[in-house]
Short mmCIF file of C-alpha atoms in Angstrom, two decimals:
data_model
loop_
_atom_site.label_atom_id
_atom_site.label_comp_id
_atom_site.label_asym_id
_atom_site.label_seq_id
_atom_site.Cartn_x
_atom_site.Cartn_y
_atom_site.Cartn_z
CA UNK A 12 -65.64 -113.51 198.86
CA UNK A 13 -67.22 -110.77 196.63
CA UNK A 14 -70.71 -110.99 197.81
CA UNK A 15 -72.82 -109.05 195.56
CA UNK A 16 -71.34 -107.44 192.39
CA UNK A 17 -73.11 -104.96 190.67
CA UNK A 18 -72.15 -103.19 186.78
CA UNK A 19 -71.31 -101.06 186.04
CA UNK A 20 -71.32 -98.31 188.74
CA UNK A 21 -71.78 -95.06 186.92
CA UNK A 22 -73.86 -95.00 183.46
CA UNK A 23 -75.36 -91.50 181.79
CA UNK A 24 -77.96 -92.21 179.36
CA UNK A 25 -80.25 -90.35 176.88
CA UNK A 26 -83.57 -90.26 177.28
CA UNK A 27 -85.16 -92.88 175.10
CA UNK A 28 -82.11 -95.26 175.43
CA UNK A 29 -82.03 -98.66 177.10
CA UNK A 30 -79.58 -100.30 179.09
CA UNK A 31 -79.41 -103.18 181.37
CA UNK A 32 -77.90 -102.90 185.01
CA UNK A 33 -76.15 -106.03 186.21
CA UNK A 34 -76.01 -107.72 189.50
CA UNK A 35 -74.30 -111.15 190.46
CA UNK A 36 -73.92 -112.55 193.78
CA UNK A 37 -71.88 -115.62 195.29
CA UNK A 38 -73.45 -116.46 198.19
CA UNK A 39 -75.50 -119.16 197.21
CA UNK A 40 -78.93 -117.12 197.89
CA UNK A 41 -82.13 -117.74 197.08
CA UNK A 42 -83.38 -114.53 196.68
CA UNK A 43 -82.66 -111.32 194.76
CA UNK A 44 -83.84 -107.66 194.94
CA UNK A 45 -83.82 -103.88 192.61
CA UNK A 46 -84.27 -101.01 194.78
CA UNK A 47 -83.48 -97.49 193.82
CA UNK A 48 -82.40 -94.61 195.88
CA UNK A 49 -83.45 -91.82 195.34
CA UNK A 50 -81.90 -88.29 197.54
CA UNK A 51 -83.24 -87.88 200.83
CA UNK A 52 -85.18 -90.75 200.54
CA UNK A 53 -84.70 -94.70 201.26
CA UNK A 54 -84.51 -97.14 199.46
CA UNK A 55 -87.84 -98.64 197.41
CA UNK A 56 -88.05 -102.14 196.11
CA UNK A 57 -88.52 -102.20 192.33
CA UNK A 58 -88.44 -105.88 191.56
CA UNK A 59 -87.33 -108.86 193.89
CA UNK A 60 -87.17 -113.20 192.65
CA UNK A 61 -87.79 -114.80 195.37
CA UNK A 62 -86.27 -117.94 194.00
CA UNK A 63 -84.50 -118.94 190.57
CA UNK A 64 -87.26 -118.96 187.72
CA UNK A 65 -89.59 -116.40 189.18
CA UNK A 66 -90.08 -112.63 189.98
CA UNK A 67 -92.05 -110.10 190.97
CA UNK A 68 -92.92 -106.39 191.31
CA UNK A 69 -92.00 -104.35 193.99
CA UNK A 70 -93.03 -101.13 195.19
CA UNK A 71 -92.30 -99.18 191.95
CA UNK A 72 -92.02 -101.63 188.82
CA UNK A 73 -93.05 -99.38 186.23
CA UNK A 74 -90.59 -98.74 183.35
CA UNK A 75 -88.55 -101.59 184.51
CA UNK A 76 -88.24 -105.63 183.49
CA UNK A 77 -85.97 -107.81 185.58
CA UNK A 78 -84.44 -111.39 184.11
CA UNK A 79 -83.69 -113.68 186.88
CA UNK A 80 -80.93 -115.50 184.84
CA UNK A 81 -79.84 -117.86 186.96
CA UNK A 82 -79.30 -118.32 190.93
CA UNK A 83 -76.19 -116.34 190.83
CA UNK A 84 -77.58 -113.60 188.61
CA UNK A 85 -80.37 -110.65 188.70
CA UNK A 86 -80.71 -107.70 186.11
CA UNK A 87 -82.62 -104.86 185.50
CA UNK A 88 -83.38 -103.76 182.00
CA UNK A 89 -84.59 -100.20 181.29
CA UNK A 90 -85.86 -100.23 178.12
CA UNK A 91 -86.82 -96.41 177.46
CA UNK A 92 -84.97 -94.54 179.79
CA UNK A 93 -86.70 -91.52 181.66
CA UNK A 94 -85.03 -88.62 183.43
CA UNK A 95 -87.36 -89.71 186.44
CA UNK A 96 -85.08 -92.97 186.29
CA UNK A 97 -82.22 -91.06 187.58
CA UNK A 98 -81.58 -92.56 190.90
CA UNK A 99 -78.79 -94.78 192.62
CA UNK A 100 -79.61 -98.61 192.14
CA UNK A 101 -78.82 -101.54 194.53
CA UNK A 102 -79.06 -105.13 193.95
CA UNK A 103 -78.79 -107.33 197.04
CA UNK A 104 -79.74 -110.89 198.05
CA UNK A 105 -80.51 -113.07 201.13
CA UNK A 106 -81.18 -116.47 202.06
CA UNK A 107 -84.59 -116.78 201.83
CA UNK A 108 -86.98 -113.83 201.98
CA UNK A 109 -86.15 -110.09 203.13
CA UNK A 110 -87.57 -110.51 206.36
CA UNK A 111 -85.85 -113.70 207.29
CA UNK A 112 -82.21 -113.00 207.27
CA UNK A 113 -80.37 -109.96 206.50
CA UNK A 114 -80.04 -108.67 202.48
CA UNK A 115 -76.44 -107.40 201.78
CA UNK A 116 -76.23 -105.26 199.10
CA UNK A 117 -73.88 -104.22 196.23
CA UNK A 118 -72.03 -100.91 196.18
CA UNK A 119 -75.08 -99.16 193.43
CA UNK A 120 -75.02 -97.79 190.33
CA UNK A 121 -75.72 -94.25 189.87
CA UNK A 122 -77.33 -93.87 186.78
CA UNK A 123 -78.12 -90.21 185.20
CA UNK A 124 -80.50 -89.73 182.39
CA UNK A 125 -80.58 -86.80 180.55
CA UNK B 18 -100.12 -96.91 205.40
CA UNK B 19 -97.27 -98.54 204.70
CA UNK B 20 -94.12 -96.64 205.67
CA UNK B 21 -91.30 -96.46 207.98
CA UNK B 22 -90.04 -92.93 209.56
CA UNK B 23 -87.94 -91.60 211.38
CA UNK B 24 -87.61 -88.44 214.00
CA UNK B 25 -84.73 -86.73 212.94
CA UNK B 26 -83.03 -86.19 209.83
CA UNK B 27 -79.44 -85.36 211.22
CA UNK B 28 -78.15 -85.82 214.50
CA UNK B 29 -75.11 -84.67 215.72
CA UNK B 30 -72.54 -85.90 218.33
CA UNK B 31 -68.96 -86.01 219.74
CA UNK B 32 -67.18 -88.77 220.07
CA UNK B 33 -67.51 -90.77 222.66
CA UNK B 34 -71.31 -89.97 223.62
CA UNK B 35 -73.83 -92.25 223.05
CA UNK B 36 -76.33 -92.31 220.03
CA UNK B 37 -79.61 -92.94 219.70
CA UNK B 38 -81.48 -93.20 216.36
CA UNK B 39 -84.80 -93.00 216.75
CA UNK B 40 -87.52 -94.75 213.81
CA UNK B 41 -91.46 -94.74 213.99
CA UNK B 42 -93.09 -97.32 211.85
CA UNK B 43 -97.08 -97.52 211.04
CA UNK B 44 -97.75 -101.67 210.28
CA UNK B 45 -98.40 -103.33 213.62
CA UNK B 46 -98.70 -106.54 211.48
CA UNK B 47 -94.86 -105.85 210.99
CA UNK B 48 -92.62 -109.04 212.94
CA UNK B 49 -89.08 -107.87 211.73
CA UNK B 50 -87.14 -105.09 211.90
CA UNK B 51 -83.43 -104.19 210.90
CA UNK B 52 -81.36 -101.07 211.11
CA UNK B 53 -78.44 -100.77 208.15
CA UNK B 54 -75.15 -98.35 207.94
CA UNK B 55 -74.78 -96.59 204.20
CA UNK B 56 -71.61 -94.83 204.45
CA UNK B 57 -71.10 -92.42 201.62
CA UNK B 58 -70.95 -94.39 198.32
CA UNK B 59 -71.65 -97.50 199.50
CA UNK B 60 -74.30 -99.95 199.91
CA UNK B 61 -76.59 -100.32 202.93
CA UNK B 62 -74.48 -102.54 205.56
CA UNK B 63 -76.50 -104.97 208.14
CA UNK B 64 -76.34 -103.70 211.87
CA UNK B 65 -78.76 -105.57 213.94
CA UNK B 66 -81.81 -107.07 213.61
CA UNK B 67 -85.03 -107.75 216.10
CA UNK B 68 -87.71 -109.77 215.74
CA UNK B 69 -91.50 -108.41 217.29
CA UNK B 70 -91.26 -110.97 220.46
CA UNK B 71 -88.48 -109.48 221.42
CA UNK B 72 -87.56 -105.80 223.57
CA UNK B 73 -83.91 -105.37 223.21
CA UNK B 74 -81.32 -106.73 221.27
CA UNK B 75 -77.79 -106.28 222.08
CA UNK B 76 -74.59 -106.86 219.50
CA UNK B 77 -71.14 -104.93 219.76
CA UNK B 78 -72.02 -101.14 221.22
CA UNK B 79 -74.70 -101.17 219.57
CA UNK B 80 -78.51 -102.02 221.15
CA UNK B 81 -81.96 -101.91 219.13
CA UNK B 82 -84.77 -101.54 221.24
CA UNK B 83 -88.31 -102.60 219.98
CA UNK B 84 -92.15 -100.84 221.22
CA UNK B 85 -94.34 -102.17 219.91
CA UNK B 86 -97.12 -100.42 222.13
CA UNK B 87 -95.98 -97.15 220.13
CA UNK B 88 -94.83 -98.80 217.17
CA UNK B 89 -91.38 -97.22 217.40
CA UNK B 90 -87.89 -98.77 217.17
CA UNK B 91 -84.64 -96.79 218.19
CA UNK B 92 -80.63 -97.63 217.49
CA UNK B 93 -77.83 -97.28 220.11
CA UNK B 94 -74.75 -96.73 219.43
CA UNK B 95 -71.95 -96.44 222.72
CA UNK B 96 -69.04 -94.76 222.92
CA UNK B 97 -69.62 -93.19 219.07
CA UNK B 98 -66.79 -93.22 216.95
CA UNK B 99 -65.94 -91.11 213.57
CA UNK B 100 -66.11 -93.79 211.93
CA UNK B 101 -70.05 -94.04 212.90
CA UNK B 102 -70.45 -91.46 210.64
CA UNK B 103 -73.22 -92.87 208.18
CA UNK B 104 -76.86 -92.86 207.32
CA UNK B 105 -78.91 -94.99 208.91
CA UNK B 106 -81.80 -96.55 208.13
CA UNK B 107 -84.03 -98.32 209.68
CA UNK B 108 -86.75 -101.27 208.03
CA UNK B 109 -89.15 -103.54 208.68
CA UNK B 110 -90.90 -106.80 206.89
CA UNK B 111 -94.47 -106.40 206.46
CA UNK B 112 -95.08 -110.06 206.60
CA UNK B 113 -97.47 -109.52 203.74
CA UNK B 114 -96.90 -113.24 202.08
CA UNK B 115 -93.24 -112.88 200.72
CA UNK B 116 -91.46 -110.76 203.45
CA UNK B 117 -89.91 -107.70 201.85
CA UNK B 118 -88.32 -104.85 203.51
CA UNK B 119 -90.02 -101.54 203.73
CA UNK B 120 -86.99 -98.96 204.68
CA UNK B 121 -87.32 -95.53 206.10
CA UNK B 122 -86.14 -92.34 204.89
CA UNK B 123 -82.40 -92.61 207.13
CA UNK B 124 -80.94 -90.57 209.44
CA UNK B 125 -77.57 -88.97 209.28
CA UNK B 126 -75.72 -89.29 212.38
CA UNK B 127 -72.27 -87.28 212.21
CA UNK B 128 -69.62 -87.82 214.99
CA UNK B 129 -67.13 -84.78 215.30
CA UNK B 130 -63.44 -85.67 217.01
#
């Protein structure tokens, strides 16, 4: 059972360049989150779907879009990346909301922009 | 506000001795709380959970322990092991409509042999 799979796990970009994180899980879970890491720091909720066919903004949406493509699937598009963007990102998922069951989490991906 | 804390940044210990990681949270609304294990390049692992009508919490040597008079929430860990060696964190669910997770800023908790 892979639980949640995130890709890639290590990207450097240039500022000004977009890419689009993955994250796919196999649990069968309603719901899907973004947070970033950033040092020293926890972890802060970017975007989250709650359920297939809709999302939402998090703590700290800006510069971000997410696509919830399907139940199994969650990205995160940057679409002009920022060196403020550098960060470790985590995807997880849970049953139903956050605060109803536990969220596991993929292993990140530690993005650099420079 | 809206935030999650917690006492001390790094705490060391030898193995064997207990540990207890201590976390202060602000939103009294709050009605669930969970503390997670990041070892080093990894994602944030599930430890134990508690929900506000409940004190204490027991799984395997570890024990979660609610206050909701002081709004504070602490982790113990018996008999610590190396492999204990992690960040911690500790969050709670606002209950603000959709229940997200607000986490804290973690705690290091190194166990030397």
């Amino acid at each position: 059972n892979a639980g949640v799979t995130q890709t890639p796990k290590f990207q450097v970009l240039k500022t000004g360049q977009s890419m689009t994180l993955q994250c796919a899980q196999d649990m069968n879970h309603n719901s899907m989150y973004w947070y970033r890491q950033d040092p020293g720091m926890g972890l802060r909720l970017i975007y989250y779907s709650a359920s297939e066919g809709t999302t939402d903004k998090g703590e700290v949406p800006n510069g971000y879009n997410v696509s919830r493509l399907n139940k199994r699937e969650f990205s995160l598009r940057l679409e002009s990346a920022a060196p403020s963007q550098t960060s470790v990102y985590f995807c997880a998922s849970s049953i139903t909301g956050a605060g109803e069951t536990e969220a596991f989490f993929g292993q990140g991906t530690r993005l650099t922009v420079v | 506000g809206e935030s999650v804390g917690l006492h001390l940044p790094t705490l060391s210990v030898q193995e064997g001795d207990n540990s207890i990681i201590n976390c202060a949270y602000s939103n009294s609304a709050s009605d669930y709380f969970i503390w997670y294990k990041q070892e080093s390049g990894k994602g944030p692992q599930f430890i134990i959970d508690i929900r506000s009508n409940m004190d204490k919490r027991q799984g395997q040597r570890v024990t979660v322990l609610l206050n909701k008079t002081v709004k504070h929430l602490s982790l113990q860990i018996a008999a610590t092991q190396p492999g204990d060696s992690a960040v911690y964190f500790c969050a709670e669910n606002l209950n603000t409509g959709f229940q997200k997770l607000v986490f804290g800023t973690g705690t290091r908790l190194l166990v030397s042999p």
